[in-house]
PDB file of C-alpha atoms in Angstrom:
ATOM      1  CA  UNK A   1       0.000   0.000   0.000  1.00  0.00           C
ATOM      2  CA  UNK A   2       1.018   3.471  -0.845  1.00  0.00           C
ATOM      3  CA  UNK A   3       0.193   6.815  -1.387  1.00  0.00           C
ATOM      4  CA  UNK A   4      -0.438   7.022  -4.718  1.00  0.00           C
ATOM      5  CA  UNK A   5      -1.499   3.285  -5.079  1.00  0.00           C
ATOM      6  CA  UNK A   6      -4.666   1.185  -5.165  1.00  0.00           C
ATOM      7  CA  UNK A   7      -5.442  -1.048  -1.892  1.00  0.00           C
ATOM      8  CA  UNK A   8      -4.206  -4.361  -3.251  1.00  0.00           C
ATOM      9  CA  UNK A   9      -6.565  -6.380  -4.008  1.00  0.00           C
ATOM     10  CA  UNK A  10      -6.427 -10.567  -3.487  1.00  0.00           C
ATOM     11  CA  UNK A  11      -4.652 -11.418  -6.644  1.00  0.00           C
ATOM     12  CA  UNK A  12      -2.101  -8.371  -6.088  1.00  0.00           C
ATOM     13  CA  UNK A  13       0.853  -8.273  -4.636  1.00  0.00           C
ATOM     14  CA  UNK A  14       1.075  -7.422  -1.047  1.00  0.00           C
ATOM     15  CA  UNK A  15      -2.267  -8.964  -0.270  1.00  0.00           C
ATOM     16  CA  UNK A  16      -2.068 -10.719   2.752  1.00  0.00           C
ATOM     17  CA  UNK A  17      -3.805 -13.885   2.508  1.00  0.00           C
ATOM     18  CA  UNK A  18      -6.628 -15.288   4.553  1.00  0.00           C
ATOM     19  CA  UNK A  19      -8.003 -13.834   7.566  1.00  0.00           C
ATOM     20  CA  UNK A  20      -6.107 -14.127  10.474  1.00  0.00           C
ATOM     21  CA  UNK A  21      -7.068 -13.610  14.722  1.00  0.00           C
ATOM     22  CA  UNK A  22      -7.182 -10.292  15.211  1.00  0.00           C
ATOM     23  CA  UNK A  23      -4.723  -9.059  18.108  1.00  0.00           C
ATOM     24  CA  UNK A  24      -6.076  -8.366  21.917  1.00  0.00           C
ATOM     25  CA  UNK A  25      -6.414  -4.804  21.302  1.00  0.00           C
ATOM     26  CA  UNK A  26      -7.113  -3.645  17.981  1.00  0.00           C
ATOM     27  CA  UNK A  27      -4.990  -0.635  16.675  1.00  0.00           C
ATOM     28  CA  UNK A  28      -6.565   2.756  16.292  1.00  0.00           C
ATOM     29  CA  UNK A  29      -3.924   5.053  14.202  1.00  0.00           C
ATOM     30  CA  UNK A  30      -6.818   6.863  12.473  1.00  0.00           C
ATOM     31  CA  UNK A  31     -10.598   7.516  12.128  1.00  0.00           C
ATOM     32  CA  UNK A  32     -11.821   4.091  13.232  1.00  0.00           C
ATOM     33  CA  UNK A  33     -10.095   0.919  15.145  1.00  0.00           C
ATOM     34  CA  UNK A  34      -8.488  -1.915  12.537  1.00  0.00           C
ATOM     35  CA  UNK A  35     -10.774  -4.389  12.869  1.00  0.00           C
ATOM     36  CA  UNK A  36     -14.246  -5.569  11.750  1.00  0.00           C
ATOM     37  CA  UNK A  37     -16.599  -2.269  12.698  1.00  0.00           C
ATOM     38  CA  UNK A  38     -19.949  -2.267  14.066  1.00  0.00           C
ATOM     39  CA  UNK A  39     -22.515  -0.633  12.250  1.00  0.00           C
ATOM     40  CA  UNK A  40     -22.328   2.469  14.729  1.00  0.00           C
ATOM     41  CA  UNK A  41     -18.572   2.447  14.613  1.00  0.00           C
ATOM     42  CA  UNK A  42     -19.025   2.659  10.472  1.00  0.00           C
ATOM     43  CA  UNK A  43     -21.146   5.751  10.454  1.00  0.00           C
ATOM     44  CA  UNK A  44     -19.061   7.209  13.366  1.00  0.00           C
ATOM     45  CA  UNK A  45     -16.196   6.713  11.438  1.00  0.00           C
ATOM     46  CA  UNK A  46     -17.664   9.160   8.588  1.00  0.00           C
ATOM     47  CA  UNK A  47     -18.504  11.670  11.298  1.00  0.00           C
ATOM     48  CA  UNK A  48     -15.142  11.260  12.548  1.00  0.00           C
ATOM     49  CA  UNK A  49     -13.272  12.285   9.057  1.00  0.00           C
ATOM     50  CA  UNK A  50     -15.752  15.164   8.582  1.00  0.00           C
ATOM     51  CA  UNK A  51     -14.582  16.427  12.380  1.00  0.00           C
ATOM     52  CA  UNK A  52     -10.320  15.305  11.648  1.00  0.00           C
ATOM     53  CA  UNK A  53     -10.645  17.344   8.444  1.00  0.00           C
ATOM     54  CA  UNK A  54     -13.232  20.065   8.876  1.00  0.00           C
ATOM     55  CA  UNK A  55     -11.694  22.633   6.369  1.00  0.00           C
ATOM     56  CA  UNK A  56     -10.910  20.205   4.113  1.00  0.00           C
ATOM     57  CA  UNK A  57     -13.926  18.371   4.123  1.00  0.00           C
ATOM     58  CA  UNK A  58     -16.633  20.834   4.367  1.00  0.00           C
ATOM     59  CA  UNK A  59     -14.534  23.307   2.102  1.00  0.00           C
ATOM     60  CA  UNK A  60     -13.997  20.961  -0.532  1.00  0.00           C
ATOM     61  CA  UNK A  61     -17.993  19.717  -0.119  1.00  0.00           C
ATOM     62  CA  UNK A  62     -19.101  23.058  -0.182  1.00  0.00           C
ATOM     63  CA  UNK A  63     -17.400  24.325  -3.176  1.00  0.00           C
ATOM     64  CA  UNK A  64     -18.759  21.693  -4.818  1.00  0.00           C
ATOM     65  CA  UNK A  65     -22.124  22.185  -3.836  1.00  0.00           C
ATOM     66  CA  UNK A  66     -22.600  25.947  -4.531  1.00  0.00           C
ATOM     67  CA  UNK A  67     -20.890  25.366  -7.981  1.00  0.00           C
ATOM     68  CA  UNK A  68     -23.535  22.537  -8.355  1.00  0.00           C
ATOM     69  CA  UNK A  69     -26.408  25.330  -7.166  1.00  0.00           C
ATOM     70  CA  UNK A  70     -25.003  28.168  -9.319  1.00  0.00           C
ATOM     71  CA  UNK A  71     -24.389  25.784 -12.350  1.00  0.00           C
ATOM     72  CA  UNK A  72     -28.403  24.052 -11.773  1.00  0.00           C
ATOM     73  CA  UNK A  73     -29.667  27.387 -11.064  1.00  0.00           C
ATOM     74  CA  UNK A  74     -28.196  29.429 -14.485  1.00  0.00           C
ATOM     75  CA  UNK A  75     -29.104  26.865 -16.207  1.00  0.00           C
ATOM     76  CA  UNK A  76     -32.518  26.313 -15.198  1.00  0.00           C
ATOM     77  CA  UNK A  77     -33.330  29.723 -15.167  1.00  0.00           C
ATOM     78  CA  UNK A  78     -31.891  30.348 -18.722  1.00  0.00           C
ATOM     79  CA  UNK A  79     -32.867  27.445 -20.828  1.00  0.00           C
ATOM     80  CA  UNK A  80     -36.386  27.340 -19.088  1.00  0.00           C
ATOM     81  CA  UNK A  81     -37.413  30.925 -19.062  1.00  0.00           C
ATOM     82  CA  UNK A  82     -40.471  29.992 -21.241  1.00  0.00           C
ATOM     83  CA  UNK A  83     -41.951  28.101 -18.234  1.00  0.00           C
ATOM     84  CA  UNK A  84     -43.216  31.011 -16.021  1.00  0.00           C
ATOM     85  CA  UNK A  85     -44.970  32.441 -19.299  1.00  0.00           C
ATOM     86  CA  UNK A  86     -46.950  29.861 -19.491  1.00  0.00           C
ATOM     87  CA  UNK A  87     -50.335  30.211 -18.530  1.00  0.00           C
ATOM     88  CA  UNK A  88     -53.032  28.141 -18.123  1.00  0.00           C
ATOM     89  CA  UNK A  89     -55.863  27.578 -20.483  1.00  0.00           C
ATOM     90  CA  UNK A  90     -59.352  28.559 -19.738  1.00  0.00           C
ATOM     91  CA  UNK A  91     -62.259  26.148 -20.685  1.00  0.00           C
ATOM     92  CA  UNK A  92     -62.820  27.557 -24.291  1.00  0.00           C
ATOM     93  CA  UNK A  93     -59.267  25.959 -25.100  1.00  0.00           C
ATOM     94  CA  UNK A  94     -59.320  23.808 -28.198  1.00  0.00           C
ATOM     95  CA  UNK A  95     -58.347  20.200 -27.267  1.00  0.00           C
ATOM     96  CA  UNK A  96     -54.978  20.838 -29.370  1.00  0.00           C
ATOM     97  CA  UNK A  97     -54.715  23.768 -27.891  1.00  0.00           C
ATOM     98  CA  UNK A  98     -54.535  21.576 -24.688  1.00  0.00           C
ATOM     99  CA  UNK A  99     -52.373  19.381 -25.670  1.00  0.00           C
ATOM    100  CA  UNK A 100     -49.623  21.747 -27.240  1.00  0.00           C
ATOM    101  CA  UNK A 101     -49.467  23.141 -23.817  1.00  0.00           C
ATOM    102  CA  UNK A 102     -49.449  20.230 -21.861  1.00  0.00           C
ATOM    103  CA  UNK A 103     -46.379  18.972 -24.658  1.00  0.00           C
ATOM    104  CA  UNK A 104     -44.252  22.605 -24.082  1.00  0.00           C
ATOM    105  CA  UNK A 105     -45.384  22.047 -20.192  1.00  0.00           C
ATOM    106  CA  UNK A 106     -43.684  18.388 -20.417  1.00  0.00           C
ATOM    107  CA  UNK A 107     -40.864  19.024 -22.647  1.00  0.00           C
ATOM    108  CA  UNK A 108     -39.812  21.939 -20.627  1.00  0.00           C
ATOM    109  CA  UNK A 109     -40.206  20.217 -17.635  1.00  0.00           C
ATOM    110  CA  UNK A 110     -38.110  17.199 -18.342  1.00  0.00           C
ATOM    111  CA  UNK A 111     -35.419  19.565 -19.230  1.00  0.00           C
ATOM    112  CA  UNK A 112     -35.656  21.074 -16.199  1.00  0.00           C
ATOM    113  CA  UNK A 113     -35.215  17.289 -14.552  1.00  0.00           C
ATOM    114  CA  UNK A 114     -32.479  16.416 -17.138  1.00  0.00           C
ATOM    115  CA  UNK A 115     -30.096  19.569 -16.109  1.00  0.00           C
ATOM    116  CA  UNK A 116     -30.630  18.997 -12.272  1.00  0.00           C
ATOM    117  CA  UNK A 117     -29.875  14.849 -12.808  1.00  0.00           C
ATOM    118  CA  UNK A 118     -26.384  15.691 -14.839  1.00  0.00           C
ATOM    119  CA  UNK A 119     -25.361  18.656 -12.602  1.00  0.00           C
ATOM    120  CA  UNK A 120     -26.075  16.363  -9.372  1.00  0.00           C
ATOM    121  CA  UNK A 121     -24.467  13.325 -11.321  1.00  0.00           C
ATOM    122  CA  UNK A 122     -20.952  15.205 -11.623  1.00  0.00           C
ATOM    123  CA  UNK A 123     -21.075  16.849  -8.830  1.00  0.00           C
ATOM    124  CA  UNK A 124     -21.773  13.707  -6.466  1.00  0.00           C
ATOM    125  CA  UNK A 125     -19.080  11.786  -8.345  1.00  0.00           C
ATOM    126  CA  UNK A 126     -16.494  14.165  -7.991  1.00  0.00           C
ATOM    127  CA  UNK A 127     -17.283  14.468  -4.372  1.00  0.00           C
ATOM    128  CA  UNK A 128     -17.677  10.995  -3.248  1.00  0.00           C
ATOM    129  CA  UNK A 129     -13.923  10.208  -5.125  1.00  0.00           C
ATOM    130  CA  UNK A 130     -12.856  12.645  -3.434  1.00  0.00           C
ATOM    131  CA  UNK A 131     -14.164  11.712  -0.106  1.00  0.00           C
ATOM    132  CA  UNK A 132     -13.079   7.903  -0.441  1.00  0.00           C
ATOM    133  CA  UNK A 133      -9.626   8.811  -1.070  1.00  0.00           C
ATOM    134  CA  UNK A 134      -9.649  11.149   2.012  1.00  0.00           C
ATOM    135  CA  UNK A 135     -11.091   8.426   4.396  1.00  0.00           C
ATOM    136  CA  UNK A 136      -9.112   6.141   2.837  1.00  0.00           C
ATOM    137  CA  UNK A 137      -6.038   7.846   4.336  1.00  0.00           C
ATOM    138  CA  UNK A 138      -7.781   9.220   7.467  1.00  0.00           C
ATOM    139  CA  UNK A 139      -8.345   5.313   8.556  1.00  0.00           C
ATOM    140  CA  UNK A 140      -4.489   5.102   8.367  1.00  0.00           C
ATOM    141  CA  UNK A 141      -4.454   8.254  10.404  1.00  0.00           C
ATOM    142  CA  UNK A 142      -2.321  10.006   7.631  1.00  0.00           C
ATOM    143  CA  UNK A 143      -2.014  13.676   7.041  1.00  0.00           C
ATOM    144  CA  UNK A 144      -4.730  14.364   4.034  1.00  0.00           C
ATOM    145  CA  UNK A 145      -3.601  17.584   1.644  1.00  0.00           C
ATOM    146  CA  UNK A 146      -5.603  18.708  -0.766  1.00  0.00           C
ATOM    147  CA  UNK A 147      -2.850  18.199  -3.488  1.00  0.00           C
ATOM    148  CA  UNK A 148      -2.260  14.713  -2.499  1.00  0.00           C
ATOM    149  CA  UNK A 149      -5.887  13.829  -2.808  1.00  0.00           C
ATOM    150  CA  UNK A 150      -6.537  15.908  -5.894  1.00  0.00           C
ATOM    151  CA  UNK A 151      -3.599  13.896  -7.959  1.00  0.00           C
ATOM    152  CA  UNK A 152      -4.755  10.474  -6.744  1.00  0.00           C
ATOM    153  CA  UNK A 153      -8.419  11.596  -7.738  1.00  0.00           C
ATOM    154  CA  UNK A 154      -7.374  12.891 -11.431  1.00  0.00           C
ATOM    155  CA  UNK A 155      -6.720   9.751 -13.252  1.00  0.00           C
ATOM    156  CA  UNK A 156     -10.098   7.855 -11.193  1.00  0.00           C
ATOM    157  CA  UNK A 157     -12.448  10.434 -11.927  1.00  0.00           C
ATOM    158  CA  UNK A 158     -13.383   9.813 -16.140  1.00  0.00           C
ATOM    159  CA  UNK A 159     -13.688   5.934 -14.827  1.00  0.00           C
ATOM    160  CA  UNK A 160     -16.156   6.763 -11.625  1.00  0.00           C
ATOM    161  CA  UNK A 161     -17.896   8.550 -13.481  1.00  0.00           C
ATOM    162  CA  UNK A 162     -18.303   6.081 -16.422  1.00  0.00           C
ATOM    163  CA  UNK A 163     -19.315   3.484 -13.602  1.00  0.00           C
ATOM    164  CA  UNK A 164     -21.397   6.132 -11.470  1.00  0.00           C
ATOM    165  CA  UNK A 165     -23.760   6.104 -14.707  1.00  0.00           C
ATOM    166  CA  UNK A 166     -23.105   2.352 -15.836  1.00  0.00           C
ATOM    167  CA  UNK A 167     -24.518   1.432 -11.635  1.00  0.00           C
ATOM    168  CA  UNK A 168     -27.581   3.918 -12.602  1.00  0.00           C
ATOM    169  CA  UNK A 169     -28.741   2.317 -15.644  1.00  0.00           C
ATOM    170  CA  UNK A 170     -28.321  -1.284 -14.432  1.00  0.00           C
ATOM    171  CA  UNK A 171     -30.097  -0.449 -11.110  1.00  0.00           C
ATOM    172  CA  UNK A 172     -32.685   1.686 -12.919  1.00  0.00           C
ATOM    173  CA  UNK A 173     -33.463  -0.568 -15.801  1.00  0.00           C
ATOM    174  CA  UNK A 174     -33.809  -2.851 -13.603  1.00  0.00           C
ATOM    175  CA  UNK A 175     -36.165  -1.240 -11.112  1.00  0.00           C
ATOM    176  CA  UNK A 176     -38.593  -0.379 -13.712  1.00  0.00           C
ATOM    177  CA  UNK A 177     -39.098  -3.871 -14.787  1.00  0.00           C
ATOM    178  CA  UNK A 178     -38.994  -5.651 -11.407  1.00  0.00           C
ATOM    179  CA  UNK A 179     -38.374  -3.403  -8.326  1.00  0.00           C
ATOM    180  CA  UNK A 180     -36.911  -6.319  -6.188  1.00  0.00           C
ATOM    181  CA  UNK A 181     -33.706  -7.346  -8.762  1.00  0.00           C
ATOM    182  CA  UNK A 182     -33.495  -3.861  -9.125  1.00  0.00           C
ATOM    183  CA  UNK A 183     -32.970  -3.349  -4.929  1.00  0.00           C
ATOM    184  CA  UNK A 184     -31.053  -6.826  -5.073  1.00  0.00           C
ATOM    185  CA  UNK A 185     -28.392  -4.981  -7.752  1.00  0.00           C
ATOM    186  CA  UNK A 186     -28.025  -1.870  -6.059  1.00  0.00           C
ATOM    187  CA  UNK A 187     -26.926  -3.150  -2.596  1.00  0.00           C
ATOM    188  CA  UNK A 188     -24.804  -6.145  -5.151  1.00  0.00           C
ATOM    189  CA  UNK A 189     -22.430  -3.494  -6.697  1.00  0.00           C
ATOM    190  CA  UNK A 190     -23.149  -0.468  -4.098  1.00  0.00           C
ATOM    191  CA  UNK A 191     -18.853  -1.124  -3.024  1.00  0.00           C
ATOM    192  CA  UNK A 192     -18.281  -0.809  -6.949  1.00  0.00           C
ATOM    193  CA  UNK A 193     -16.760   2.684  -6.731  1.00  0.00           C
ATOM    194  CA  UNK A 194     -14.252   2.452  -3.794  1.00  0.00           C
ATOM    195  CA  UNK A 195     -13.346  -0.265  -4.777  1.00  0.00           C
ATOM    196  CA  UNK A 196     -12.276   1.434  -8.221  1.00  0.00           C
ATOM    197  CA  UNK A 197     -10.895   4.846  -6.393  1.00  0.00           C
ATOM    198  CA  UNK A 198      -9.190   2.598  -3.571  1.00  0.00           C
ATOM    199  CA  UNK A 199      -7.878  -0.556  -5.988  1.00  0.00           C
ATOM    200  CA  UNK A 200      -7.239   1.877  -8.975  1.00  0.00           C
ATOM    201  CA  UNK A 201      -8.814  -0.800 -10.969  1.00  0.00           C
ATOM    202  CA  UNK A 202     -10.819  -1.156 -13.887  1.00  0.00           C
ATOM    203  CA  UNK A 203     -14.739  -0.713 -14.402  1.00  0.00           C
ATOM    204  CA  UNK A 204     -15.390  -4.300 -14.659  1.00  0.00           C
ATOM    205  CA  UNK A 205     -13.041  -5.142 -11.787  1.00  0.00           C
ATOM    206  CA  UNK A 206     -15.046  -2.847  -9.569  1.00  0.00           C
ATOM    207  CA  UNK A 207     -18.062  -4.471 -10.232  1.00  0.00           C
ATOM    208  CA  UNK A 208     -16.667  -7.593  -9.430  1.00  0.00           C
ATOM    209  CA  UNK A 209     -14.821  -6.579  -6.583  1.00  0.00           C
ATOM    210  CA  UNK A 210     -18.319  -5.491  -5.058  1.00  0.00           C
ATOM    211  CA  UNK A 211     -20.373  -8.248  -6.075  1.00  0.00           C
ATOM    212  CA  UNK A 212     -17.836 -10.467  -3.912  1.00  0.00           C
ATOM    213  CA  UNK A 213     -17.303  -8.235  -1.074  1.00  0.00           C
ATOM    214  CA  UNK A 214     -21.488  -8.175  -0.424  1.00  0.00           C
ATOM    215  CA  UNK A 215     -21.882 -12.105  -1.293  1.00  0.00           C
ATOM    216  CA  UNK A 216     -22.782 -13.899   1.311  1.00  0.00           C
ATOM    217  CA  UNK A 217     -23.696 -10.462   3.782  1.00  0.00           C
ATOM    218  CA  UNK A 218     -26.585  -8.564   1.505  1.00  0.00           C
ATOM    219  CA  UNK A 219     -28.650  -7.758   4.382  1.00  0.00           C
ATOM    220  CA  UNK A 220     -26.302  -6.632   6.451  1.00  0.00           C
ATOM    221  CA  UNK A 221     -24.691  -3.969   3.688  1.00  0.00           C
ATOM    222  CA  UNK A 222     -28.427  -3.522   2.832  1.00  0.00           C
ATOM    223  CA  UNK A 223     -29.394  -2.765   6.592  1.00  0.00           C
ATOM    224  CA  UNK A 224     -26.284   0.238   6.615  1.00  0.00           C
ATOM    225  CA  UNK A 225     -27.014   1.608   3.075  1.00  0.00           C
ATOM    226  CA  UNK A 226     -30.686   1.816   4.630  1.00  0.00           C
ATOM    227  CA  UNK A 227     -29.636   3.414   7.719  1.00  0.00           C
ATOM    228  CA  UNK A 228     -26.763   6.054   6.167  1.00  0.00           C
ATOM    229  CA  UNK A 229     -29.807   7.166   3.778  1.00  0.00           C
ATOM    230  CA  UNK A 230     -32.472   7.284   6.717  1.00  0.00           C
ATOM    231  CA  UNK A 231     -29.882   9.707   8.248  1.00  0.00           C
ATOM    232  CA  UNK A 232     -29.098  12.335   4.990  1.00  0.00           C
ATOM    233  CA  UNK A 233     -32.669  12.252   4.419  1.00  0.00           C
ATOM    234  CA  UNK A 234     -33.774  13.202   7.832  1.00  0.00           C
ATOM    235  CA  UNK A 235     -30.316  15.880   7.944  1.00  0.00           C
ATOM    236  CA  UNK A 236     -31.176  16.922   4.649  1.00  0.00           C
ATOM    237  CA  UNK A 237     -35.133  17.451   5.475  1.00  0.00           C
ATOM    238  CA  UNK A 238     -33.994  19.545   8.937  1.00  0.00           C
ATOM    239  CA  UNK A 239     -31.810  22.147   6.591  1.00  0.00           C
ATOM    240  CA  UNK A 240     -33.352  22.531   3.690  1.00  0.00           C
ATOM    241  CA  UNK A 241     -36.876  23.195   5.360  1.00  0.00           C
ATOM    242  CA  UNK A 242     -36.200  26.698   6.460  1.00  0.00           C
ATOM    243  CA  UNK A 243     -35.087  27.942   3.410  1.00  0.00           C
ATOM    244  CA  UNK A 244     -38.388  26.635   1.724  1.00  0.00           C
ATOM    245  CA  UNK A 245     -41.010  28.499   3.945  1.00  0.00           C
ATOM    246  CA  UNK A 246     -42.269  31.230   2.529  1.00  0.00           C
ATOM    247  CA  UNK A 247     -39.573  33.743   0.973  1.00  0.00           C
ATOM    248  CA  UNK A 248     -41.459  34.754  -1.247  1.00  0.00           C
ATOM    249  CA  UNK A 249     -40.053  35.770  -5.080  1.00  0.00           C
ATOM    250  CA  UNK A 250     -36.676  34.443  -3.960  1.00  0.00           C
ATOM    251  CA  UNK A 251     -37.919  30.851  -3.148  1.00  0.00           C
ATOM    252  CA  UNK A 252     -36.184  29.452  -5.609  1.00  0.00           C
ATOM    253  CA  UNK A 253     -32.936  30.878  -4.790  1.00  0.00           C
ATOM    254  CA  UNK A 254     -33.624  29.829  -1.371  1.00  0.00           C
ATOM    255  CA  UNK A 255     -34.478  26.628  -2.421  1.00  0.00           C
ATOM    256  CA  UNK A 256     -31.145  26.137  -4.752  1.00  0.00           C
ATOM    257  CA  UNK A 257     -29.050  27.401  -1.103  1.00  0.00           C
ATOM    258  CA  UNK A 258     -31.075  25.180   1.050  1.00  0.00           C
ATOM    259  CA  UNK A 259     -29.316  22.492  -0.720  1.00  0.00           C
ATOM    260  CA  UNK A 260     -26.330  23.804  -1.706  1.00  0.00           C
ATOM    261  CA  UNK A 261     -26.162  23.893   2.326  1.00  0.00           C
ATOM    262  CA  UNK A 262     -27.699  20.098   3.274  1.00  0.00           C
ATOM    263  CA  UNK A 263     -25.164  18.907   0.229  1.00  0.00           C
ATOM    264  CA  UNK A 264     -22.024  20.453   2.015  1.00  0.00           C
ATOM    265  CA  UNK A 265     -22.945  18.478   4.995  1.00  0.00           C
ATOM    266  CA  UNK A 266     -24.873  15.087   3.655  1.00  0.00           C
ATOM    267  CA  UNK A 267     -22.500  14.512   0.642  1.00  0.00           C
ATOM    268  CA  UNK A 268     -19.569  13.945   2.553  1.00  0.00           C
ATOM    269  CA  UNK A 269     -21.272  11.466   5.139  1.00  0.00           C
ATOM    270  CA  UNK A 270     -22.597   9.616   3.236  1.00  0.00           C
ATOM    271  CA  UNK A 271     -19.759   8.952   0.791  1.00  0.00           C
ATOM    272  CA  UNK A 272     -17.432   8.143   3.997  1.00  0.00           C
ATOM    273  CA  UNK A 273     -19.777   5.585   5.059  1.00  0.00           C
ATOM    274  CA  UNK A 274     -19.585   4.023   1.942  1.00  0.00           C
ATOM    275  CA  UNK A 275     -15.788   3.834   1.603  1.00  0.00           C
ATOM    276  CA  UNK A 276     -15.888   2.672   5.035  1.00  0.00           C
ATOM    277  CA  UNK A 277     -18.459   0.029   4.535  1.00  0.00           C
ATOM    278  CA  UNK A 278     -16.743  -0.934   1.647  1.00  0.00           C
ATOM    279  CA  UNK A 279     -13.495  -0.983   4.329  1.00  0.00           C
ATOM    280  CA  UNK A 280     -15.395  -2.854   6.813  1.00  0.00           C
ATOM    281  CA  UNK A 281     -15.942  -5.624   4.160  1.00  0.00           C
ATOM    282  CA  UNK A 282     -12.463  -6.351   3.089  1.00  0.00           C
ATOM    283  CA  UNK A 283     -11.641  -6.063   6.990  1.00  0.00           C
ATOM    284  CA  UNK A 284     -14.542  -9.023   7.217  1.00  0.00           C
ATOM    285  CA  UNK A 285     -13.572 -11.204   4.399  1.00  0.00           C
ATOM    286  CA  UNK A 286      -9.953 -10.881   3.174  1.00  0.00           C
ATOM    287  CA  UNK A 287      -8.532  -9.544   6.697  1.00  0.00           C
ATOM    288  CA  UNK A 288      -7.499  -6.399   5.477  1.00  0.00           C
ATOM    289  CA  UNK A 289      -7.262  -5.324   9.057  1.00  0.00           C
ATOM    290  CA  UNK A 290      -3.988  -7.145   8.814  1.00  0.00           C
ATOM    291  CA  UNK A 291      -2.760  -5.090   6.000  1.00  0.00           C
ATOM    292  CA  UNK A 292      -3.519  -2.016   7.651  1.00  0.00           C
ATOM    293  CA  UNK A 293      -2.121  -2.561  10.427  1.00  0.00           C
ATOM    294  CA  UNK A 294       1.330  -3.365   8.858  1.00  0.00           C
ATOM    295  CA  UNK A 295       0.900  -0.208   6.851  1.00  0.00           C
ATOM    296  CA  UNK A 296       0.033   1.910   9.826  1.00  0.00           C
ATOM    297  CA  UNK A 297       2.872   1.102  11.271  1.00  0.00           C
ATOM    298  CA  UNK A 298       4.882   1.433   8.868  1.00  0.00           C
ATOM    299  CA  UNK A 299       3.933   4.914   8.173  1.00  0.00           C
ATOM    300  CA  UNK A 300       4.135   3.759   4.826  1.00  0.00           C
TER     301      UNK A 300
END
């Protein structure tokens, strides 16, 4: 293990083998101890990097998010100015006069839904790279720089994102046609993209490297992914609510900074729990802990 490299996987070298005993007491050099976590000790653990790294975390996150909200917002407002002219017809209205309003009403509003999807998209997948690399070196308890993490992050980011949407159309596809498959493949490959940021490996190797990691303990990865998204929803509901009631012609904008906000602070959770799930998992089946351990010590 290294800086600048992946977090060998089984058939690389430096893997080391089959799970072994842990020791009496389990080494703590970072964010969480080096051995198989409790579910509270997982979602600590995120809390825990957030707190370690506050301006680097929530100034990273937030930059993000507000060029997320500015980019949305612009966007919105520009390409979908036509909206707020529209007004509704009265009952003398032929019926194509209906329905060429209800098809610029539709077409206008999917645009609206495409622009906020692909602005969200990037901006979630450059943050949650960026946050997996950061926990991944905050378990080790290793100074995190901005520079360091942004060079790691470079060469990852054009394949997250090309699995980020690859994860979205299996899991949707499949959801539309049968919802259960569709919740079956989404907890399946949920570890596919730390394992790519944290392995440095390939698209296909990701998926596979998740699909293993869950075998055999679904429920129990389903049971945190549940839990971490109870929590951003209920943090995300508690910000973004005030900003919502009643500002009148600026309720928009208020809206767009509500979650420009809940983002700074939800994004980041969230994708530390996963790397550290995803952490947890290798800890559980391939003794990782092990590895760590050596590498913690090392100061390597």
């Amino acid at each position: 293990m290294s800086d600048t490299g992946g977090w060998n996987g089984p058939d690389q070298p430096g893997y080391p083998g089959p799970a072994f005993p842990p020791p009496p007491v389990s080494p703590q050099p970072g964010v969480i101890p080096l051995r198989p976590l409790g579910v509270g000790e997982i979602l600590d653990g995120a809390f825990a990097t957030m707190r370690r790294h506050p301006g680097l975390v929530f100034g990273f996150s937030a930059l993000v998010a507000v060029i997320g909200a500015v980019a949305d917002f612009a966007l919105t407002r520009s390409l979908l100015g036509g909206v707020r002219t529209l007004q509704p017809l009265g009952p003398a209205a032929t019926q194509q006069e209906q329905l060429a309003w209800f098809s610029e009403t539709l077409r206008q509003t999917a645009v609206a839904g495409g622009i906020t999807f692909v602005v969200g998209l990037l901006t979630s997948t450059f943050l949650s790279g960026f946050m997996t690399i950061v926990v991944g070196k905050a378990v080790l308890g290793r100074r995190v720089e901005l520079r360091e993490v942004l060079a790691e992050l470079k060469p990852r980011l054009l394949p997250l994102l090309g699995l980020t949407v690859l994860y979205m159309l299996i899991v949707g596809v499949a959801t539309v046609f049968f919802i259960v498959p569709g919740v079956w493949l989404y907890v399946l490959f949920a570890l596919a993209a730390p394992a790519l940021v944290l392995e440095q490996s390939g698209i296909g190797t990701a998926f596979g490297r998740s699909r293993l990691l869950v075998q055999g303990s679904w429920w129990r990865v389903f049971g945190i992914l549940l839990l971490t998204g109870l929590v951003t929803i209920l943090v995300t509901g508690i910000i973004e609510v005030p900003f919502g009631l009643g500002l009148g012609r600026d309720s928009e904008l208020a809206q767009y900074l509500g979650q420009a906000v809940s983002s700074t602070i939800v994004a980041p959770f969230a994708a530390g729990a996963s790397a550290l799930l995803y952490i947890d998992q290798r800890m559980r089946r391939e003794g990782m802990d092990i590895q760590l351990t050596r590498a913690a010590a090392a100061g390597q």
